[in-house]
PDB file of C-alpha atoms in Angstrom:
ATOM      1  CA  MET U 144      14.988  27.624   4.110  1.00 89.00           C
ATOM      2  CA  LEU U 145      13.106  25.337   6.526  1.00 94.00           C
ATOM      3  CA  LEU U 146       9.496  26.784   6.526  1.00 96.00           C
ATOM      4  CA  HIS U 147       6.344  26.067   8.705  1.00 97.00           C
ATOM      5  CA  ILE U 148       3.120  26.193   7.319  1.00 98.00           C
ATOM      6  CA  PRO U 149       0.115  25.822   9.957  1.00 98.00           C
ATOM      7  CA  GLY U 150      -3.714  24.588   9.201  1.00 97.00           C
ATOM      8  CA  LEU U 151      -3.724  22.844   5.768  1.00 97.00           C
ATOM      9  CA  PHE U 152      -6.128  20.719   7.102  1.00 97.00           C
ATOM     10  CA  ASN U 153      -8.842  21.891   9.730  1.00 97.00           C
ATOM     11  CA  ARG U 154      -9.549  19.626  12.811  1.00 97.00           C
ATOM     12  CA  GLU U 155     -12.615  18.012  11.334  1.00 97.00           C
ATOM     13  CA  GLU U 156     -10.865  17.734   8.022  1.00 97.00           C
ATOM     14  CA  VAL U 157      -7.546  15.807   9.956  1.00 98.00           C
ATOM     15  CA  LEU U 158     -10.205  13.921  11.476  1.00 97.00           C
ATOM     16  CA  ARG U 159     -12.313  12.220   8.867  1.00 97.00           C
ATOM     17  CA  ILE U 160      -8.418  11.156   6.915  1.00 98.00           C
ATOM     18  CA  ARG U 161      -6.899  10.439  10.263  1.00 97.00           C
ATOM     19  CA  GLU U 162     -10.327   7.574  11.172  1.00 97.00           C
ATOM     20  CA  ALA U 163      -9.942   6.748   6.480  1.00 97.00           C
ATOM     21  CA  LEU U 164      -5.876   5.313   6.857  1.00 97.00           C
ATOM     22  CA  GLU U 165      -6.582   4.189  10.091  1.00 96.00           C
ATOM     23  CA  LYS U 166      -9.253   1.482   8.706  1.00 95.00           C
ATOM     24  CA  THR U 167      -7.017   1.053   5.552  1.00 95.00           C
ATOM     25  CA  ASP U 168      -4.764  -1.733   4.036  1.00 92.00           C
ATOM     26  CA  TRP U 169      -0.665  -0.519   3.868  1.00 95.00           C
ATOM     27  CA  ALA U 170       1.869  -1.790   2.413  1.00 93.00           C
ATOM     28  CA  ASP U 171       6.129  -1.603   2.947  1.00 91.00           C
ATOM     29  CA  GLY U 172       7.396   1.112   2.443  1.00 85.00           C
ATOM     30  CA  LYS U 173      10.463  -0.076   1.042  1.00 80.00           C
ATOM     31  CA  ILE U 174       8.243   0.187  -1.933  1.00 74.00           C
ATOM     32  CA  THR U 175       9.293   3.705  -3.342  1.00 70.00           C
ATOM     33  CA  ALA U 176      12.803   3.742  -1.419  1.00 65.00           C
ATOM     34  CA  GLY U 177      15.923   3.743  -3.383  1.00 63.00           C
ATOM     35  CA  TYR U 178      18.897   1.026  -2.839  1.00 60.00           C
ATOM     36  CA  GLN U 179      20.212   3.577  -0.286  1.00 62.00           C
ATOM     37  CA  SER U 180      17.046   4.130   1.449  1.00 67.00           C
ATOM     38  CA  ALA U 181      15.922   1.154   2.047  1.00 66.00           C
ATOM     39  CA  LYS U 182      18.318   0.263   4.437  1.00 74.00           C
ATOM     40  CA  ALA U 183      17.254   2.645   6.888  1.00 79.00           C
ATOM     41  CA  LYS U 184      13.032   3.302   6.404  1.00 87.00           C
ATOM     42  CA  HIS U 185      11.355   0.908   8.452  1.00 90.00           C
ATOM     43  CA  ASN U 186       7.814   2.146   7.910  1.00 94.00           C
ATOM     44  CA  LEU U 187       4.207   1.838   6.073  1.00 95.00           C
ATOM     45  CA  GLN U 188       2.666   3.504   3.403  1.00 96.00           C
ATOM     46  CA  LEU U 189       0.074   3.229   0.600  1.00 96.00           C
ATOM     47  CA  PRO U 190       0.695   3.132  -2.681  1.00 92.00           C
ATOM     48  CA  GLU U 191       0.852   5.354  -5.420  1.00 90.00           C
ATOM     49  CA  ALA U 192      -2.167   4.059  -7.329  1.00 91.00           C
ATOM     50  CA  HIS U 193      -3.993   3.964  -4.065  1.00 94.00           C
ATOM     51  CA  PRO U 194      -7.587   6.047  -4.431  1.00 96.00           C
ATOM     52  CA  LEU U 195      -7.321   7.417  -0.751  1.00 96.00           C
ATOM     53  CA  ALA U 196      -4.464   7.607  -1.476  1.00 96.00           C
ATOM     54  CA  LYS U 197      -4.526  10.020  -4.760  1.00 96.00           C
ATOM     55  CA  GLU U 198      -7.888  11.425  -3.146  1.00 97.00           C
ATOM     56  CA  ILE U 199      -5.425  13.367  -0.515  1.00 97.00           C
ATOM     57  CA  GLY U 200      -2.733  14.315  -2.862  1.00 97.00           C
ATOM     58  CA  THR U 201      -5.208  15.733  -5.005  1.00 97.00           C
ATOM     59  CA  ALA U 202      -6.506  18.375  -1.729  1.00 97.00           C
ATOM     60  CA  MET U 203      -3.329  18.786  -0.245  1.00 97.00           C
ATOM     61  CA  LEU U 204      -2.146  20.360  -3.857  1.00 97.00           C
ATOM     62  CA  GLU U 205      -5.266  21.925  -4.488  1.00 97.00           C
ATOM     63  CA  ARG U 206      -4.590  24.491  -0.974  1.00 97.00           C
ATOM     64  CA  LEU U 207      -1.375  23.676  -1.372  1.00 97.00           C
ATOM     65  CA  TRP U 208      -1.619  26.272  -4.968  1.00 97.00           C
ATOM     66  CA  SER U 209      -3.698  28.663  -3.741  1.00 97.00           C
ATOM     67  CA  ASN U 210      -1.658  28.972  -0.507  1.00 97.00           C
ATOM     68  CA  PRO U 211       0.232  32.234  -1.161  1.00 96.00           C
ATOM     69  CA  ARG U 212       2.919  31.816   1.922  1.00 97.00           C
ATOM     70  CA  PHE U 213       4.138  28.472  -0.167  1.00 98.00           C
ATOM     71  CA  MET U 214       3.677  29.578  -3.397  1.00 98.00           C
ATOM     72  CA  SER U 215       6.174  32.340  -2.007  1.00 98.00           C
ATOM     73  CA  ALA U 216       8.336  30.302  -1.179  1.00 98.00           C
ATOM     74  CA  ALA U 217       8.408  27.133  -2.822  1.00 98.00           C
ATOM     75  CA  LEU U 218       8.397  28.809  -6.246  1.00 98.00           C
ATOM     76  CA  PRO U 219       7.214  25.401  -8.139  1.00 98.00           C
ATOM     77  CA  HIS U 220       7.714  24.258 -11.310  1.00 97.00           C
ATOM     78  CA  LYS U 221       6.393  20.468 -11.085  1.00 96.00           C
ATOM     79  CA  VAL U 222       5.070  18.372  -8.443  1.00 97.00           C
ATOM     80  CA  PHE U 223       5.777  14.594  -7.167  1.00 97.00           C
ATOM     81  CA  PRO U 224       2.147  13.405  -6.211  1.00 95.00           C
ATOM     82  CA  PRO U 225       1.847  13.571  -2.405  1.00 97.00           C
ATOM     83  CA  LEU U 226       2.240   9.983  -1.235  1.00 96.00           C
ATOM     84  CA  ILE U 227       1.018   8.758   2.610  1.00 97.00           C
ATOM     85  CA  ASN U 228       2.926   7.068   5.529  1.00 96.00           C
ATOM     86  CA  CYS U 229       2.614   5.691   8.857  1.00 97.00           C
ATOM     87  CA  TYR U 230       5.352   4.922  11.045  1.00 97.00           C
ATOM     88  CA  ARG U 231       4.054   2.804  14.132  1.00 96.00           C
ATOM     89  CA  GLU U 232       5.558   1.416  17.470  1.00 95.00           C
ATOM     90  CA  GLY U 233       9.670   0.383  15.985  1.00 94.00           C
ATOM     91  CA  GLY U 234       9.024   2.434  12.910  1.00 96.00           C
ATOM     92  CA  SER U 235      11.366   4.571  11.696  1.00 96.00           C
ATOM     93  CA  PHE U 236      13.475   6.103   8.984  1.00 96.00           C
ATOM     94  CA  GLY U 237      17.406   6.305   9.823  1.00 95.00           C
ATOM     95  CA  PHE U 238      19.088   9.625   8.333  1.00 94.00           C
ATOM     96  CA  HIS U 239      19.106   9.730   4.812  1.00 93.00           C
ATOM     97  CA  ILE U 240      18.729  11.908   1.439  1.00 93.00           C
ATOM     98  CA  ASP U 241      15.973  11.662  -0.637  1.00 93.00           C
ATOM     99  CA  ASN U 242      16.678  11.037  -5.148  1.00 94.00           C
ATOM    100  CA  ALA U 243      17.838  13.802  -6.788  1.00 96.00           C
ATOM    101  CA  VAL U 244      15.232  12.732  -9.305  1.00 97.00           C
ATOM    102  CA  ARG U 245      11.878  10.685  -8.849  1.00 96.00           C
ATOM    103  CA  GLN U 246       9.804   9.608 -11.707  1.00 95.00           C
ATOM    104  CA  PRO U 247       5.882   9.212 -10.779  1.00 92.00           C
ATOM    105  CA  ARG U 248       4.571   5.791 -11.504  1.00 88.00           C
ATOM    106  CA  GLY U 249       3.030   5.425 -15.156  1.00 88.00           C
ATOM    107  CA  SER U 250       4.632   9.215 -15.936  1.00 90.00           C
ATOM    108  CA  VAL U 251       7.614  10.296 -18.324  1.00 93.00           C
ATOM    109  CA  GLU U 252       7.155  12.469 -16.148  1.00 92.00           C
ATOM    110  CA  ARG U 253      10.474  13.523 -14.210  1.00 97.00           C
ATOM    111  CA  VAL U 254      11.125  15.775 -10.997  1.00 98.00           C
ATOM    112  CA  ARG U 255      13.740  16.866  -9.137  1.00 98.00           C
ATOM    113  CA  THR U 256      13.179  16.728  -5.727  1.00 98.00           C
ATOM    114  CA  ASP U 257      14.516  20.961  -4.614  1.00 98.00           C
ATOM    115  CA  LEU U 258      12.130  20.902  -1.938  1.00 98.00           C
ATOM    116  CA  SER U 259      10.335  18.416   0.513  1.00 98.00           C
ATOM    117  CA  SER U 260       7.461  18.714   1.752  1.00 98.00           C
ATOM    118  CA  THR U 261       6.017  16.370   5.762  1.00 98.00           C
ATOM    119  CA  LEU U 262       2.163  17.066   6.512  1.00 98.00           C
ATOM    120  CA  PHE U 263       1.346  15.620   9.857  1.00 98.00           C
ATOM    121  CA  PHE U 264      -1.989  13.963   9.794  1.00 98.00           C
ATOM    122  CA  SER U 265      -1.240  12.919  13.587  1.00 98.00           C
ATOM    123  CA  ASP U 266      -0.442  15.528  16.700  1.00 98.00           C
ATOM    124  CA  PRO U 267       2.533  15.417  18.788  1.00 98.00           C
ATOM    125  CA  GLU U 268       0.281  13.802  21.989  1.00 98.00           C
ATOM    126  CA  ASP U 269      -0.849  11.289  19.805  1.00 97.00           C
ATOM    127  CA  TYR U 270       2.618   9.182  19.545  1.00 98.00           C
ATOM    128  CA  ASP U 271       5.908   9.708  20.711  1.00 98.00           C
ATOM    129  CA  GLY U 272       8.919   9.997  19.244  1.00 98.00           C
ATOM    130  CA  GLY U 273       8.500  10.373  15.930  1.00 98.00           C
ATOM    131  CA  GLU U 274      10.082  13.422  15.372  1.00 98.00           C
ATOM    132  CA  LEU U 275      11.361  15.158  11.832  1.00 98.00           C
ATOM    133  CA  GLU U 276      15.116  16.112  12.043  1.00 98.00           C
ATOM    134  CA  ILE U 277      16.167  17.949   9.890  1.00 97.00           C
ATOM    135  CA  GLN U 278      20.369  18.947   9.035  1.00 93.00           C
ATOM    136  CA  ASP U 279      21.047  21.348   7.417  1.00 82.00           C
ATOM    137  CA  THR U 280      24.106  24.894   6.932  1.00 79.00           C
ATOM    138  CA  TYR U 281      20.355  25.824   9.765  1.00 76.00           C
ATOM    139  CA  GLY U 282      21.859  23.320  12.152  1.00 87.00           C
ATOM    140  CA  MET U 283      19.901  20.010  13.612  1.00 93.00           C
ATOM    141  CA  GLN U 284      16.124  21.658  13.597  1.00 95.00           C
ATOM    142  CA  ARG U 285      13.946  18.782  14.997  1.00 96.00           C
ATOM    143  CA  VAL U 286       9.830  19.323  13.253  1.00 97.00           C
ATOM    144  CA  LYS U 287       6.944  17.363  14.828  1.00 98.00           C
ATOM    145  CA  LEU U 288       3.789  19.437  13.852  1.00 98.00           C
ATOM    146  CA  ALA U 289       0.281  19.455  15.015  1.00 98.00           C
ATOM    147  CA  ALA U 290      -1.863  17.528  12.440  1.00 98.00           C
ATOM    148  CA  GLY U 291      -2.850  19.864  10.223  1.00 98.00           C
ATOM    149  CA  ASP U 292       0.708  21.616   9.773  1.00 98.00           C
ATOM    150  CA  LEU U 293       3.061  21.305   7.144  1.00 98.00           C
ATOM    151  CA  VAL U 294       7.099  21.424   6.621  1.00 98.00           C
ATOM    152  CA  LEU U 295       8.482  22.856   4.359  1.00 98.00           C
ATOM    153  CA  TYR U 296      12.547  22.594   3.076  1.00 97.00           C
ATOM    154  CA  PRO U 297      15.671  22.020   0.837  1.00 96.00           C
ATOM    155  CA  GLY U 298      15.479  18.587  -0.290  1.00 95.00           C
ATOM    156  CA  THR U 299      19.651  18.422   0.151  1.00 94.00           C
ATOM    157  CA  SER U 300      18.821  17.821   3.647  1.00 95.00           C
ATOM    158  CA  LEU U 301      19.896  15.651   5.512  1.00 96.00           C
ATOM    159  CA  HIS U 302      16.936  14.375   7.711  1.00 97.00           C
ATOM    160  CA  ARG U 303      15.358  11.315   9.441  1.00 97.00           C
ATOM    161  CA  VAL U 304      12.255   9.785  11.572  1.00 97.00           C
ATOM    162  CA  ASN U 305      12.638   8.981  15.027  1.00 97.00           C
ATOM    163  CA  PRO U 306      11.352   6.043  16.122  1.00 97.00           C
ATOM    164  CA  VAL U 307       8.153   5.528  17.110  1.00 98.00           C
ATOM    165  CA  THR U 308       7.672   4.521  20.465  1.00 98.00           C
ATOM    166  CA  ARG U 309       3.886   4.649  21.355  1.00 98.00           C
ATOM    167  CA  GLY U 310       1.136   5.153  19.201  1.00 97.00           C
ATOM    168  CA  ALA U 311       1.222   6.226  15.433  1.00 97.00           C
ATOM    169  CA  ARG U 312       2.457   8.962  12.975  1.00 98.00           C
ATOM    170  CA  TYR U 313       0.289   9.310   9.919  1.00 98.00           C
ATOM    171  CA  ALA U 314       1.691  12.430   7.616  1.00 98.00           C
ATOM    172  CA  ALA U 315       2.168  12.449   3.916  1.00 98.00           C
ATOM    173  CA  PHE U 316       5.145  13.546   1.948  1.00 97.00           C
ATOM    174  CA  PHE U 317       5.877  15.100  -1.716  1.00 97.00           C
ATOM    175  CA  TRP U 318       8.919  16.908  -3.813  1.00 98.00           C
ATOM    176  CA  THR U 319       8.580  19.992  -5.864  1.00 98.00           C
ATOM    177  CA  GLN U 320      11.080  21.080  -8.281  1.00 98.00           C
ATOM    178  CA  SER U 321      10.725  24.894  -8.235  1.00 98.00           C
ATOM    179  CA  LEU U 322      10.886  27.036 -10.559  1.00 98.00           C
ATOM    180  CA  VAL U 323      14.215  28.376  -9.117  1.00 98.00           C
ATOM    181  CA  ARG U 324      17.245  25.543  -8.022  1.00 97.00           C
ATOM    182  CA  GLU U 325      19.346  27.117  -5.719  1.00 96.00           C
ATOM    183  CA  ASP U 326      18.072  27.497  -2.069  1.00 95.00           C
ATOM    184  CA  SER U 327      19.910  30.424  -0.698  1.00 95.00           C
ATOM    185  CA  GLN U 328      18.381  32.323  -4.328  1.00 97.00           C
ATOM    186  CA  ARG U 329      14.750  30.666  -3.604  1.00 97.00           C
ATOM    187  CA  ALA U 330      14.935  32.318   0.063  1.00 96.00           C
ATOM    188  CA  LEU U 331      16.284  35.520  -0.660  1.00 97.00           C
ATOM    189  CA  LEU U 332      12.680  35.778  -3.119  1.00 98.00           C
ATOM    190  CA  PHE U 333      10.603  34.941  -0.386  1.00 98.00           C
ATOM    191  CA  GLU U 334      12.704  37.379   2.070  1.00 97.00           C
ATOM    192  CA  MET U 335      11.991  39.879  -1.068  1.00 97.00           C
ATOM    193  CA  ASP U 336       8.528  38.946  -1.973  1.00 98.00           C
ATOM    194  CA  ASN U 337       7.688  39.126   1.953  1.00 97.00           C
ATOM    195  CA  ALA U 338       8.802  42.583   2.601  1.00 96.00           C
ATOM    196  CA  ILE U 339       6.822  44.195  -0.448  1.00 97.00           C
ATOM    197  CA  GLN U 340       3.727  42.043   0.528  1.00 95.00           C
ATOM    198  CA  GLN U 341       4.243  43.797   4.472  1.00 95.00           C
ATOM    199  CA  LEU U 342       5.817  47.326   2.691  1.00 95.00           C
ATOM    200  CA  THR U 343       2.386  47.624   0.500  1.00 95.00           C
ATOM    201  CA  ALA U 344      -0.042  46.817   3.612  1.00 95.00           C
ATOM    202  CA  ASP U 345       1.787  49.283   5.626  1.00 95.00           C
ATOM    203  CA  VAL U 346       2.206  52.709   2.922  1.00 95.00           C
ATOM    204  CA  PRO U 347       0.784  51.470  -0.269  1.00 93.00           C
ATOM    205  CA  GLU U 348       1.986  54.686  -2.535  1.00 91.00           C
ATOM    206  CA  HIS U 349       5.691  54.514  -1.657  1.00 92.00           C
ATOM    207  CA  PRO U 350       7.392  55.526  -4.202  1.00 91.00           C
ATOM    208  CA  SER U 351       9.779  52.787  -3.177  1.00 92.00           C
ATOM    209  CA  LEU U 352       7.777  49.960  -3.768  1.00 95.00           C
ATOM    210  CA  LEU U 353       7.529  49.997  -7.991  1.00 95.00           C
ATOM    211  CA  GLN U 354      11.194  49.782  -7.849  1.00 95.00           C
ATOM    212  CA  LEU U 355      11.333  46.997  -5.100  1.00 96.00           C
ATOM    213  CA  THR U 356       8.619  44.989  -6.960  1.00 97.00           C
ATOM    214  CA  GLY U 357      10.771  44.771 -10.350  1.00 97.00           C
ATOM    215  CA  THR U 358      14.137  44.329  -8.556  1.00 97.00           C
ATOM    216  CA  TYR U 359      12.496  41.237  -7.385  1.00 98.00           C
ATOM    217  CA  HIS U 360      10.510  40.057 -10.333  1.00 98.00           C
ATOM    218  CA  ASN U 361      13.753  40.616 -12.148  1.00 98.00           C
ATOM    219  CA  LEU U 362      16.306  38.399 -10.177  1.00 98.00           C
ATOM    220  CA  LEU U 363      13.055  35.731 -10.163  1.00 98.00           C
ATOM    221  CA  ARG U 364      13.678  36.714 -14.342  1.00 97.00           C
ATOM    222  CA  ARG U 365      17.567  35.722 -14.041  1.00 97.00           C
ATOM    223  CA  TRP U 366      17.273  33.016 -11.903  1.00 98.00           C
ATOM    224  CA  VAL U 367      14.014  30.900 -13.174  1.00 98.00           C
ATOM    225  CA  GLU U 368      14.413  27.581 -15.168  1.00 93.00           C
ATOM    226  CA  VAL U 369      11.834  26.665 -16.899  1.00 85.00           C
TER     227      VAL U 369
END
């Protein structure tokens, strides 16, 4: 399942974040890449402990945790703290699959990367190229969203960032370990949750709502891992 979550940050917030990113010092993006990924990764990144990365990451997670669409789709259990990257002219990241397990620096906690997320801080007209291409059972998807928007997709997907040929592409990315490991099961629960919410708005007294809600929670109980 690939999901677009719009407007996580508004225009004024995006401009402040991008101004701060343009003024900061960057490191080689290979610092968090695995052995194979490092061969294909050509970008810049803020170190995990960088104060600006922590500030942006904390704000992102606070908003996502209050975003019903993200919570329903991801069913988050644990999150690898968001990282911030930059692709300038010539920057790219070839096709790869993310490491199955990530461990934040200085933490004993490990996170299984069930879901990947990218939040854009540059608008499409700010740069040429730089599309996030995601290949999965739903085919090849090319993603280039407005600044402030986020895309959520399975961590099992083969994906890449196309070369940037003009301008700069600023973004944040992170991984989520879901309460439900399988993408197909999460997608079913997400669709059912959306249907229940729509029925609740349209026919709040319908007797089937109780049964549907009970079925949702019984499926969640069957599939959840804690």
